[in-house]
Coordinates of C-alpha atoms and ligand atoms in Angstrom, one line a residue:
M10 CA 63.9 142.1 109.7
T11 CA 66.9 143.7 109.0
K12 CA 68.6 143.0 105.5
P13 CA 72.1 141.6 105.7
A14 CA 74.8 144.0 104.5
A15 CA 75.5 143.6 100.9
E16 CA 79.0 143.0 101.2
T17 CA 78.0 139.6 103.7
M18 CA 75.3 138.6 101.2
N19 CA 77.4 135.8 99.4
R20 CA 79.9 134.8 102.1
A21 CA 80.1 131.6 103.6
P22 CA 80.3 130.9 107.3
E23 CA 84.2 131.4 108.4
P24 CA 85.7 128.5 110.3
R25 CA 87.9 130.4 113.4
A26 CA 91.8 131.6 112.0
G27 CA 94.0 128.6 111.2
I28 CA 91.7 125.9 111.6
E29 CA 91.9 125.3 107.7
A30 CA 95.6 125.0 108.0
I31 CA 95.4 122.0 110.2
T32 CA 96.1 118.8 107.7
P33 CA 93.6 116.2 108.8
Y34 CA 95.1 113.2 110.7
K35 CA 95.5 110.3 108.5
G36 CA 95.1 106.7 110.5
G37 CA 97.4 103.8 109.1
E38 CA 96.2 102.5 106.3
S39 CA 94.4 98.8 106.4
A40 CA 93.7 98.1 102.6
I41 CA 95.6 97.6 99.8
E42 CA 94.2 97.6 96.1
G43 CA 94.3 94.1 94.6
Q44 CA 95.1 92.6 98.1
A45 CA 92.5 90.5 99.9
A46 CA 93.5 90.1 103.0
P47 CA 96.7 92.6 103.6
V48 CA 98.7 92.8 107.1
K49 CA 98.5 95.9 108.6
L50 CA 101.4 96.8 110.6
S51 CA 100.8 100.8 110.2
S52 CA 99.2 101.4 113.6
N53 CA 100.6 99.9 116.6
E54 CA 97.8 97.8 117.2
N55 CA 98.3 94.4 119.1
P56 CA 98.9 91.5 116.9
L57 CA 97.1 89.3 119.7
G58 CA 94.1 90.9 119.4
C59 CA 92.7 91.9 123.0
S60 CA 91.9 89.9 126.1
P61 CA 89.4 87.5 126.1
A62 CA 87.7 88.9 129.2
A63 CA 87.5 92.0 127.7
R64 CA 85.9 90.6 124.5
A65 CA 83.1 89.2 127.1
A66 CA 82.9 92.2 128.7
L67 CA 82.0 93.9 125.6
I68 CA 79.9 91.3 124.3
E69 CA 77.8 91.1 128.0
S70 CA 77.6 95.2 127.2
A71 CA 75.4 94.9 124.3
E72 CA 72.5 93.8 126.7
R73 CA 72.4 97.6 127.8
L74 CA 72.8 99.5 124.4
A75 CA 69.4 101.5 125.0
L76 CA 71.3 103.0 128.0
Y77 CA 73.6 106.0 128.6
P78 CA 77.0 105.4 129.7
D79 CA 78.1 106.5 133.4
G80 CA 79.8 109.7 132.4
A81 CA 82.1 109.8 135.5
A82 CA 83.1 106.3 134.4
A83 CA 83.4 105.7 138.2
E84 CA 83.8 102.0 138.1
L85 CA 87.0 101.9 136.1
R86 CA 88.4 105.3 137.6
E87 CA 88.0 103.2 141.2
A88 CA 89.9 99.9 139.2
L89 CA 92.4 102.3 137.7
A90 CA 93.3 104.1 141.1
R91 CA 93.2 100.5 143.1
A92 CA 95.7 99.2 140.0
H93 CA 98.0 101.9 140.2
A94 CA 97.7 103.3 143.7
L95 CA 96.2 106.6 142.6
D96 CA 93.8 109.2 144.2
V97 CA 90.5 108.4 142.1
E98 CA 89.5 112.2 142.2
R99 CA 92.8 112.8 140.3
I100 CA 92.0 110.6 137.1
A101 CA 89.8 111.4 134.2
C102 CA 89.0 108.9 131.2
G103 CA 88.5 110.1 127.4
S104 CA 87.5 108.5 123.9
G105 CA 91.2 107.5 123.7
S106 CA 93.9 109.6 125.2
D107 CA 93.9 111.5 121.8
E108 CA 90.3 113.2 123.4
L109 CA 92.8 114.2 126.5
I110 CA 95.4 115.6 124.4
Q111 CA 93.0 118.0 122.7
I112 CA 91.0 118.8 125.7
L113 CA 94.1 119.7 127.5
A114 CA 95.3 121.8 124.3
R115 CA 92.1 123.8 124.7
G116 CA 92.0 123.8 128.4
Y117 CA 95.2 125.4 128.7
A118 CA 96.2 127.2 125.4
G119 CA 94.6 129.5 122.9
P120 CA 95.8 132.2 120.1
G121 CA 99.0 133.5 121.3
D122 CA 100.3 130.7 123.5
E123 CA 102.7 128.4 122.4
I124 CA 102.7 124.2 122.7
L125 CA 106.2 122.9 122.8
F126 CA 106.9 119.2 122.1
S127 CA 110.1 118.0 120.1
Q128 CA 111.1 117.6 116.7
Y129 CA 109.7 114.0 116.3
G130 CA 106.8 114.2 118.8
F131 CA 103.9 112.4 118.3
L132 CA 101.8 114.1 115.6
S133 CA 98.7 114.7 117.5
Y134 CA 100.5 117.6 119.8
R135 CA 100.6 119.5 116.5
L136 CA 96.9 118.8 115.9
A137 CA 96.0 119.8 119.5
A138 CA 97.7 122.9 119.5
M139 CA 96.5 124.2 116.2
Q140 CA 92.8 123.1 117.1
A141 CA 93.1 125.4 120.2
G142 CA 94.4 128.2 117.8
A143 CA 97.8 127.6 119.7
T144 CA 101.1 128.1 118.0
P145 CA 103.0 124.6 117.9
V146 CA 106.8 124.9 118.7
T147 CA 108.9 121.8 118.1
A148 CA 112.6 121.6 119.6
P149 CA 115.2 119.5 117.6
E150 CA 115.8 115.9 118.3
R151 CA 119.0 114.5 118.9
E152 CA 119.7 111.1 117.3
Y153 CA 115.6 110.8 117.4
R154 CA 115.7 111.2 121.1
T155 CA 114.0 113.7 122.8
D156 CA 116.9 116.6 124.1
V157 CA 116.1 118.2 127.4
D158 CA 118.5 120.9 126.6
A159 CA 117.0 122.1 123.7
M160 CA 113.4 121.5 124.9
L161 CA 114.1 123.8 127.8
A162 CA 115.9 126.3 125.6
A163 CA 112.6 126.7 123.2
V164 CA 110.4 127.4 126.3
T165 CA 109.4 131.2 126.1
P166 CA 107.3 133.3 128.2
R167 CA 104.1 132.2 125.7
T168 CA 104.6 128.3 126.7
K169 CA 101.6 126.9 128.2
I170 CA 101.5 123.2 127.8
V171 CA 105.0 120.9 127.0
Y172 CA 104.2 117.2 125.2
V173 CA 106.3 114.6 125.6
A174 CA 105.8 111.0 124.9
N175 CA 107.6 108.6 126.5
P176 CA 108.8 106.4 124.6
N177 CA 107.7 108.5 121.6
N178 CA 106.0 107.3 118.8
P179 CA 107.3 107.4 115.7
T180 CA 110.9 106.8 117.1
G181 CA 110.4 104.6 119.7
S182 CA 113.1 106.3 122.0
Y183 CA 112.7 107.2 125.6
L184 CA 113.9 109.8 128.2
P185 CA 115.2 107.9 131.4
G186 CA 113.8 109.1 134.7
A187 CA 116.7 111.3 135.6
E188 CA 115.8 113.1 132.4
L189 CA 112.3 113.6 132.5
R190 CA 112.8 115.1 136.0
R191 CA 115.0 117.3 134.7
L192 CA 112.8 118.6 132.1
H193 CA 110.2 119.2 134.6
A194 CA 112.7 120.8 137.3
G195 CA 113.7 123.2 134.5
L196 CA 109.8 124.3 133.5
R197 CA 108.2 127.2 135.3
P198 CA 105.7 125.8 137.7
D199 CA 103.0 127.5 135.1
I200 CA 103.4 125.3 132.4
L201 CA 101.6 122.0 132.0
L202 CA 103.9 119.1 131.6
V203 CA 101.9 116.4 129.7
I204 CA 104.2 112.6 129.9
D205 CA 102.2 110.6 127.2
C206 CA 103.0 107.0 128.4
A207 CA 101.1 105.5 125.6
Y208 CA 103.4 102.4 125.0
T209 CA 104.7 102.5 129.0
E210 CA 103.4 98.7 129.7
Y211 CA 106.4 97.5 127.0
L212 CA 108.7 98.7 129.0
D213 CA 111.3 96.9 131.1
K214 CA 114.1 99.5 131.7
P215 CA 115.4 100.3 135.2
D216 CA 115.9 103.8 134.5
Y217 CA 112.5 104.2 133.1
E218 CA 109.8 106.0 134.8
D219 CA 106.4 106.2 134.0
G220 CA 105.3 109.3 135.0
L221 CA 102.9 108.0 137.3
A222 CA 105.7 108.3 140.2
L223 CA 106.5 111.6 139.5
A224 CA 102.9 113.1 138.9
R225 CA 102.0 111.2 142.3
E226 CA 104.6 113.1 144.4
D227 CA 103.3 115.7 146.5
G228 CA 103.6 119.5 145.1
Q229 CA 103.8 118.6 141.5
D230 CA 100.5 120.7 140.4
N231 CA 101.8 120.6 136.9
I232 CA 101.9 117.2 135.8
V233 CA 99.5 114.9 133.6
T234 CA 100.4 111.4 132.4
L235 CA 98.6 110.1 129.8
R236 CA 97.8 106.2 129.8
T237 CA 95.9 104.3 126.9
F238 CA 93.8 101.4 126.2
S239 CA 95.0 101.1 122.6
K240 CA 98.4 99.6 122.8
I241 CA 99.3 96.5 125.0
Y242 CA 95.3 96.2 125.9
G243 CA 94.3 95.9 122.4
L244 CA 91.3 98.1 122.5
A245 CA 92.2 100.6 120.2
A246 CA 88.8 100.0 118.3
C247 CA 86.8 101.0 121.7
R248 CA 88.8 104.6 122.2
I249 CA 89.3 104.6 125.4
G250 CA 92.6 106.3 127.5
W251 CA 92.7 108.3 130.9
C252 CA 94.9 110.2 132.5
F253 CA 96.2 111.3 135.8
G254 CA 96.8 115.1 136.9
P255 CA 96.1 117.5 139.9
A256 CA 92.6 117.9 141.1
R257 CA 92.5 121.2 139.7
V258 CA 93.5 119.9 136.2
I259 CA 91.2 116.9 136.4
G260 CA 88.0 119.6 137.0
V261 CA 89.3 121.6 134.0
I262 CA 89.0 118.2 131.8
N263 CA 85.8 117.6 133.5
R264 CA 84.2 121.0 132.4
M265 CA 85.9 120.6 128.9
R266 CA 85.3 117.3 127.8
G267 CA 81.4 115.8 126.5
P268 CA 79.5 114.5 129.2
F269 CA 79.2 110.8 127.8
N270 CA 82.4 111.1 125.8
V271 CA 83.5 107.3 127.1
N272 CA 81.0 104.9 125.9
A273 CA 79.7 101.8 127.6
P274 CA 81.2 99.2 125.7
A275 CA 84.4 100.9 126.0
L276 CA 84.3 101.1 129.9
A277 CA 83.0 97.3 130.5
A278 CA 85.8 96.2 128.0
A279 CA 88.7 98.3 129.3
H280 CA 87.4 97.3 133.0
A281 CA 87.9 93.7 132.3
A282 CA 91.2 93.9 130.7
L283 CA 92.7 95.8 133.3
G284 CA 92.5 92.6 135.4
D285 CA 93.9 90.3 132.6
A286 CA 97.4 90.3 133.6
D287 CA 98.2 87.3 131.8
F288 CA 97.0 88.6 128.5
L289 CA 99.3 91.8 129.3
A290 CA 102.7 89.7 129.9
Q291 CA 101.7 87.4 126.9
S292 CA 101.7 90.5 124.9
K293 CA 104.8 91.9 126.5
A294 CA 106.8 89.1 125.7
H295 CA 105.6 88.4 122.3
N296 CA 106.3 92.3 121.8
A297 CA 109.9 92.0 123.1
E298 CA 110.6 89.0 120.8
G299 CA 109.4 90.9 117.9
L300 CA 111.6 94.0 118.9
A301 CA 114.5 91.7 119.1
F302 CA 114.1 90.3 115.7
F303 CA 113.3 93.4 113.7
N304 CA 116.6 94.6 115.3
A305 CA 118.4 92.0 114.4
E306 CA 117.5 91.8 111.2
A307 CA 117.9 95.5 110.3
E308 CA 121.2 95.3 111.2
R309 CA 122.2 92.4 109.2
L310 CA 120.4 94.2 106.1
G311 CA 122.0 97.4 106.9
V312 CA 119.0 99.5 107.4
L313 CA 119.1 102.0 110.5
A314 CA 116.6 100.8 113.6
T315 CA 116.1 103.2 116.1
P316 CA 116.5 101.7 119.2
S317 CA 112.7 101.4 120.2
V318 CA 111.2 100.2 123.2
G319 CA 107.7 100.7 121.6
N320 CA 105.8 98.1 119.7
F321 CA 107.3 99.2 116.7
V322 CA 110.5 100.0 115.0
L323 CA 111.8 103.1 112.4
L324 CA 113.3 101.6 110.2
R325 CA 115.7 104.4 108.3
F326 CA 116.8 103.4 105.0
A327 CA 119.7 105.7 102.6
D328 CA 117.5 107.8 101.1
A329 CA 113.9 108.5 100.6
Q330 CA 114.0 107.3 97.2
I331 CA 115.3 103.6 98.3
C332 CA 112.3 104.2 101.4
Q333 CA 109.6 104.4 98.9
G334 CA 111.0 101.7 96.8
A335 CA 110.9 99.4 99.7
D336 CA 107.2 100.4 100.9
A337 CA 106.2 99.8 97.4
A338 CA 107.7 96.5 97.6
L339 CA 106.4 95.3 101.1
R340 CA 102.9 97.0 99.6
A341 CA 103.1 94.4 96.5
A342 CA 103.5 91.5 99.1
G343 CA 100.5 92.8 101.2
L344 CA 102.3 94.5 103.9
I345 CA 101.5 97.8 105.0
L346 CA 104.0 99.8 107.0
R347 CA 103.7 103.7 108.1
G348 CA 105.1 106.0 105.9
M349 CA 107.0 109.0 107.9
Q350 CA 106.6 112.0 105.2
P351 CA 104.1 114.4 107.9
Y352 CA 107.2 113.3 110.4
G353 CA 109.3 115.0 108.0
L354 CA 110.8 111.4 107.5
P355 CA 110.4 110.6 103.9
D356 CA 113.5 108.4 104.5
C357 CA 111.8 106.2 107.2
L358 CA 109.0 103.7 107.4
R359 CA 107.4 102.6 110.9
A360 CA 106.7 98.8 111.2
S361 CA 104.6 97.6 114.0
V362 CA 105.3 94.3 115.6
G363 CA 103.0 91.9 114.2
L364 CA 102.7 88.0 114.3
E365 CA 105.9 86.3 114.2
A366 CA 105.3 85.3 110.3
D367 CA 104.5 88.5 109.4
N368 CA 107.6 90.1 111.0
K369 CA 109.4 87.5 109.1
R370 CA 107.9 88.6 105.5
V371 CA 108.5 92.4 106.3
M372 CA 112.3 91.6 106.6
D373 CA 112.3 89.0 103.8
V374 CA 110.8 91.1 101.3
L375 CA 112.9 94.1 102.8
A376 CA 116.4 91.8 102.1
S377 CA 115.1 90.8 98.9
F378 CA 114.4 94.4 97.6
L379 CA 117.9 95.8 99.1
S380 CA 119.6 93.1 97.4
A381 CA 118.3 93.5 94.1
R382 CA 119.2 97.2 93.8
Ligands
PLP190 C1 98.7 105.3 120.2 C2 99.3 106.9 120.5 C3 98.6 107.2 121.7 C4 96.9 106.5 121.8 O1 96.3 106.9 121.3 P1 94.6 106.5 121.8 O2 93.6 107.7 121.3 O3 94.7 106.6 122.9 O4 94.0 105.7 120.7 C5 98.5 108.7 122.6 N1 100.2 108.8 122.1 C6 101.1 108.2 121.6 C7 102.3 108.6 121.6 C8 100.8 107.0 120.7 O5 101.2 106.4 119.6

């Protein structure tokens, strides 16, 4: 046996360069010390829960917990293909769309490559870039919106992937279809454009396109559209999302993913949820009311709410200190919103649309906090 060289004797295993520079993702908080039943408005979850059919399917799936799931997710992919008129071979499922974001980064970028997203783009894009060893690059936004010109100006010969959340979290703003197409048209064909449509089901804007149309068109070999069951479908606990993209990209995902990356209860619940149009319509209507309430109340209080089309609003206070005070007042009342420090927005709080009474409490607490100052 050869002895290890003296200089390596007391060393610990070293992770790849850059891994320890990653700030681990922190999910929305769900507990407040001293509060028995706080209201969680920090993770854009569906306040109405999930489809009763999805819940029943998940419970029924417990009969088969000893069995491996279908690693190809064939039934769900076929149902998705039917529902959206897509080629089933161009669909892949993930353990949340977050897993697909990560797989795409690792599959298409590495050290020396750049991954581009907008200034307040979803935090997962930065994490995915760093996990892949690639360099995250951001393009400045204009009034909390993705700026297509700034994005295109930030492209370099090293750019491998562009991530766009449409609409974006946490800003809630969206790119109209024409702008999305202008972004795509301005990218080199060897750059992968990932259009993350986590909130697409909430939208009713005539100028909005969900990315599937663009991705479906012939000759579009560099567009991937992401969707999730975590938001309007109310299945965040299950961790299931999917994507539609070019066959070659789907092939890469299938090579990079774990063999059973989506579990059987999640597949069963998602399949049932897909068929429950009533629950979706109810969730969408509930959300529209909540958004309208938040927007009207924010205006009344003189707090800036970005014009969100998601299931949340971004509230901007006069400064970071007032924002902190507002957060403390909300917490004291048992209401958990999401602080935006990780996005470089210390003057903002993101409020997910909750049940009517909870939305009202948020605005009541903010009103009395702001008037007492
Ligand atoms: C919530 C969210 C997701 C979905 O994440 P899952 O991993 O599917 O739960 C993806 N993108 C954005 C922009 C989101 O806000």
